[in-house]
Amino acid sequence: MLAEEWDWERNTGEPALSSVAPQHRVAWRCAVCGHAWVASVSERLAEDGGCPECARIARSFQVRRRSRSLTEVAPETAMEWHPTFNGWLRPSDVSADSARRVWWLCRRDHEWKERVRDRTHAGRGCPVCARPWSAPTIPGALPGR
């Protein structure tokens, strides 16, 4: 993981030749969000040595203790959480009451963006599958077939 975040444009030399001494700081670029920062190899090897920007964003969206996560409140809905479009954010990180718009993926592979609370409280599902006239749901609905 460290090697893929080595900033080749800002560093001279190979990652394998870099010192692990705390005073030897090198440049990194996050593989998830693209954030660039400087840290020593030993800092990166520490338990919390990941991207500081991803850590900051994750902290800002952590579920408050008094709120229950989407995973706890609506596990069926949480299963439709888009696995890649929401980046580092997971259903366990957001409150079921959240107004945050996130990406969803239904079991028929339809993708859409909608507020978490609209899924949990309004009971909304996939807008394509919800159409009563949707061709995939009505056998023989396509003319000339």
Short mmCIF file of the C-alpha atoms (twelve columns), coordinates in Angstrom:
data_MODEL
# 
_entry.id   MODEL 
# 
loop_
_atom_site.group_PDB 
_atom_site.id 
_atom_site.type_symbol 
_atom_site.label_atom_id 
_atom_site.label_alt_id 
_atom_site.label_comp_id 
_atom_site.label_asym_id 
_atom_site.label_seq_id 
_atom_site.Cartn_x 
_atom_site.Cartn_y 
_atom_site.Cartn_z 
_atom_site.pdbx_PDB_model_num 
ATOM 1   C CA . MET A 1   0.000   0.000   0.000   1 
ATOM 2   C CA . LEU A 2   2.763   2.462   0.844   1 
ATOM 3   C CA . ALA A 3   4.462   1.984   -2.507  1 
ATOM 4   C CA . GLU A 4   1.286   2.861   -4.428  1 
ATOM 5   C CA . GLU A 5   1.023   6.158   -2.515  1 
ATOM 6   C CA . TRP A 6   4.655   7.161   -3.080  1 
ATOM 7   C CA . ASP A 7   4.615   10.527  -4.875  1 
ATOM 8   C CA . TRP A 8   6.956   9.883   -7.804  1 
ATOM 9   C CA . GLU A 9   6.770   13.506  -9.010  1 
ATOM 10  C CA . ARG A 10  7.882   15.073  -5.723  1 
ATOM 11  C CA . ASN A 11  10.344  12.458  -4.429  1 
ATOM 12  C CA . THR A 12  13.776  11.572  -5.714  1 
ATOM 13  C CA . GLY A 13  14.798  7.960   -5.477  1 
ATOM 14  C CA . GLU A 14  12.991  4.700   -4.957  1 
ATOM 15  C CA . PRO A 15  10.668  3.967   -2.013  1 
ATOM 16  C CA . ALA A 16  12.757  0.910   -1.102  1 
ATOM 17  C CA . LEU A 17  15.818  3.122   -0.631  1 
ATOM 18  C CA . SER A 18  14.049  5.587   1.642   1 
ATOM 19  C CA . SER A 19  15.086  5.792   5.279   1 
ATOM 20  C CA . VAL A 20  12.608  4.858   8.007   1 
ATOM 21  C CA . ALA A 21  14.151  7.469   10.303  1 
ATOM 22  C CA . PRO A 22  11.459  9.818   11.682  1 
ATOM 23  C CA . GLN A 23  13.364  12.917  10.551  1 
ATOM 24  C CA . HIS A 24  13.475  11.722  6.902   1 
ATOM 25  C CA . ARG A 25  10.198  13.007  5.452   1 
ATOM 26  C CA . VAL A 26  8.977   12.166  1.953   1 
ATOM 27  C CA . ALA A 27  5.988   13.079  -0.216  1 
ATOM 28  C CA . TRP A 28  2.879   10.903  -0.516  1 
ATOM 29  C CA . ARG A 29  -0.261  11.054  -2.670  1 
ATOM 30  C CA . CYS A 30  -3.420  9.273   -1.504  1 
ATOM 31  C CA . ALA A 31  -4.626  6.526   -3.850  1 
ATOM 32  C CA . VAL A 32  -8.241  7.202   -2.780  1 
ATOM 33  C CA . CYS A 33  -8.698  10.993  -2.744  1 
ATOM 34  C CA . GLY A 34  -5.510  12.292  -4.431  1 
ATOM 35  C CA . HIS A 35  -4.491  14.421  -1.424  1 
ATOM 36  C CA . ALA A 36  -0.735  15.147  -1.242  1 
ATOM 37  C CA . TRP A 37  1.129   15.390  2.063   1 
ATOM 38  C CA . VAL A 38  4.565   14.911  3.608   1 
ATOM 39  C CA . ALA A 39  5.349   12.321  6.289   1 
ATOM 40  C CA . SER A 40  8.154   9.983   7.270   1 
ATOM 41  C CA . VAL A 41  8.009   6.295   6.387   1 
ATOM 42  C CA . SER A 42  7.885   5.491   10.114  1 
ATOM 43  C CA . GLU A 43  4.824   7.754   10.512  1 
ATOM 44  C CA . ARG A 44  3.136   5.934   7.634   1 
ATOM 45  C CA . LEU A 45  3.892   2.554   9.206   1 
ATOM 46  C CA . ALA A 46  2.213   3.630   12.452  1 
ATOM 47  C CA . GLU A 47  -1.342  2.469   13.142  1 
ATOM 48  C CA . ASP A 48  -2.951  5.724   12.016  1 
ATOM 49  C CA . GLY A 49  -0.475  6.541   9.253   1 
ATOM 50  C CA . GLY A 50  -2.943  6.853   6.385   1 
ATOM 51  C CA . CYS A 51  -4.032  9.887   4.423   1 
ATOM 52  C CA . PRO A 52  -4.781  12.788  6.793   1 
ATOM 53  C CA . GLU A 53  -7.480  14.166  4.484   1 
ATOM 54  C CA . CYS A 54  -9.350  10.845  4.311   1 
ATOM 55  C CA . ALA A 55  -9.072  10.576  8.109   1 
ATOM 56  C CA . ARG A 56  -10.444 14.112  8.547   1 
ATOM 57  C CA . ILE A 57  -13.370 13.457  6.235   1 
ATOM 58  C CA . ALA A 58  -14.135 10.101  7.860   1 
ATOM 59  C CA . ARG A 59  -14.172 11.736  11.308  1 
ATOM 60  C CA . SER A 60  -16.551 14.429  10.103  1 
ATOM 61  C CA . PHE A 61  -19.085 11.824  8.955   1 
ATOM 62  C CA . GLN A 62  -18.826 9.384   11.807  1 
ATOM 63  C CA . VAL A 63  -22.139 8.539   13.363  1 
ATOM 64  C CA . ARG A 64  -22.839 10.423  16.549  1 
ATOM 65  C CA . ARG A 65  -23.407 8.187   19.557  1 
ATOM 66  C CA . ARG A 66  -27.064 9.209   19.818  1 
ATOM 67  C CA . SER A 67  -27.716 8.409   16.141  1 
ATOM 68  C CA . ARG A 68  -27.981 4.929   14.764  1 
ATOM 69  C CA . SER A 69  -26.194 4.030   11.563  1 
ATOM 70  C CA . LEU A 70  -27.850 3.040   8.320   1 
ATOM 71  C CA . THR A 71  -26.488 -0.478  8.828   1 
ATOM 72  C CA . GLU A 72  -28.239 -0.761  12.207  1 
ATOM 73  C CA . VAL A 73  -31.561 0.809   11.222  1 
ATOM 74  C CA . ALA A 74  -32.040 -0.503  7.683   1 
ATOM 75  C CA . PRO A 75  -29.706 -3.407  6.866   1 
ATOM 76  C CA . GLU A 76  -31.639 -4.261  3.671   1 
ATOM 77  C CA . THR A 77  -31.174 -0.703  2.406   1 
ATOM 78  C CA . ALA A 78  -27.519 -0.733  3.458   1 
ATOM 79  C CA . MET A 79  -26.985 -3.722  1.164   1 
ATOM 80  C CA . GLU A 80  -27.778 -1.446  -1.814  1 
ATOM 81  C CA . TRP A 81  -24.964 0.962   -0.878  1 
ATOM 82  C CA . HIS A 82  -22.818 1.464   -3.988  1 
ATOM 83  C CA . PRO A 83  -19.504 -0.321  -3.301  1 
ATOM 84  C CA . THR A 84  -17.262 2.129   -5.185  1 
ATOM 85  C CA . PHE A 85  -18.981 5.450   -5.948  1 
ATOM 86  C CA . ASN A 86  -19.101 6.544   -2.281  1 
ATOM 87  C CA . GLY A 87  -15.333 6.307   -1.868  1 
ATOM 88  C CA . TRP A 88  -14.221 5.764   1.715   1 
ATOM 89  C CA . LEU A 89  -17.739 6.310   3.158   1 
ATOM 90  C CA . ARG A 90  -19.571 3.177   4.355   1 
ATOM 91  C CA . PRO A 91  -23.205 2.615   5.481   1 
ATOM 92  C CA . SER A 92  -21.970 2.136   9.036   1 
ATOM 93  C CA . ASP A 93  -20.459 5.666   8.905   1 
ATOM 94  C CA . VAL A 94  -23.698 7.541   8.240   1 
ATOM 95  C CA . SER A 95  -26.818 8.058   10.290  1 
ATOM 96  C CA . ALA A 96  -30.067 6.617   8.964   1 
ATOM 97  C CA . ASP A 97  -31.401 10.205  9.287   1 
ATOM 98  C CA . SER A 98  -28.615 11.707  7.165   1 
ATOM 99  C CA . ALA A 99  -29.471 14.259  4.479   1 
ATOM 100 C CA . ARG A 100 -26.284 13.302  2.640   1 
ATOM 101 C CA . ARG A 101 -26.817 12.231  -0.963  1 
ATOM 102 C CA . VAL A 102 -24.983 8.996   -1.717  1 
ATOM 103 C CA . TRP A 103 -24.849 6.478   -4.540  1 
ATOM 104 C CA . TRP A 104 -26.942 3.316   -4.511  1 
ATOM 105 C CA . LEU A 105 -26.818 0.135   -6.608  1 
ATOM 106 C CA . CYS A 106 -29.887 -2.119  -6.778  1 
ATOM 107 C CA . ARG A 107 -29.738 -5.856  -7.432  1 
ATOM 108 C CA . ARG A 108 -30.540 -5.194  -11.115 1 
ATOM 109 C CA . ASP A 109 -27.425 -2.980  -11.375 1 
ATOM 110 C CA . HIS A 110 -29.287 0.357   -11.618 1 
ATOM 111 C CA . GLU A 111 -27.250 3.221   -10.130 1 
ATOM 112 C CA . TRP A 112 -28.700 6.419   -8.668  1 
ATOM 113 C CA . LYS A 113 -27.971 9.125   -6.129  1 
ATOM 114 C CA . GLU A 114 -30.384 9.842   -3.282  1 
ATOM 115 C CA . ARG A 115 -30.471 11.065  0.330   1 
ATOM 116 C CA . VAL A 116 -30.019 8.390   2.977   1 
ATOM 117 C CA . ARG A 117 -33.085 9.582   4.920   1 
ATOM 118 C CA . ASP A 118 -35.244 9.364   1.785   1 
ATOM 119 C CA . ARG A 119 -34.330 5.703   1.528   1 
ATOM 120 C CA . THR A 120 -34.926 4.950   5.214   1 
ATOM 121 C CA . HIS A 121 -37.919 7.139   6.098   1 
ATOM 122 C CA . ALA A 122 -39.733 7.611   2.801   1 
ATOM 123 C CA . GLY A 123 -39.165 3.976   1.867   1 
ATOM 124 C CA . ARG A 124 -37.852 4.823   -1.571  1 
ATOM 125 C CA . GLY A 125 -36.050 2.228   -3.617  1 
ATOM 126 C CA . CYS A 126 -34.590 2.095   -7.088  1 
ATOM 127 C CA . PRO A 127 -36.375 4.661   -9.276  1 
ATOM 128 C CA . VAL A 128 -36.042 2.469   -12.374 1 
ATOM 129 C CA . CYS A 129 -37.347 -0.715  -10.738 1 
ATOM 130 C CA . ALA A 130 -40.200 1.282   -9.142  1 
ATOM 131 C CA . ARG A 131 -41.675 2.200   -12.543 1 
ATOM 132 C CA . PRO A 132 -44.739 -0.001  -13.062 1 
ATOM 133 C CA . TRP A 133 -44.201 0.017   -16.820 1 
ATOM 134 C CA . SER A 134 -40.514 -0.864  -16.694 1 
ATOM 135 C CA . ALA A 135 -39.841 -3.220  -19.613 1 
ATOM 136 C CA . PRO A 136 -37.645 -5.653  -17.647 1 
ATOM 137 C CA . THR A 137 -40.497 -6.224  -15.181 1 
ATOM 138 C CA . ILE A 138 -43.188 -6.927  -17.807 1 
ATOM 139 C CA . PRO A 139 -42.487 -10.014 -19.936 1 
ATOM 140 C CA . GLY A 140 -43.132 -9.398  -23.628 1 
ATOM 141 C CA . ALA A 141 -43.572 -5.642  -23.087 1 
ATOM 142 C CA . LEU A 142 -41.242 -4.650  -25.884 1 
ATOM 143 C CA . PRO A 143 -43.068 -4.289  -29.222 1 
ATOM 144 C CA . GLY A 144 -41.949 -6.519  -32.049 1 
ATOM 145 C CA . ARG A 145 -40.337 -9.075  -29.771 1 
# 
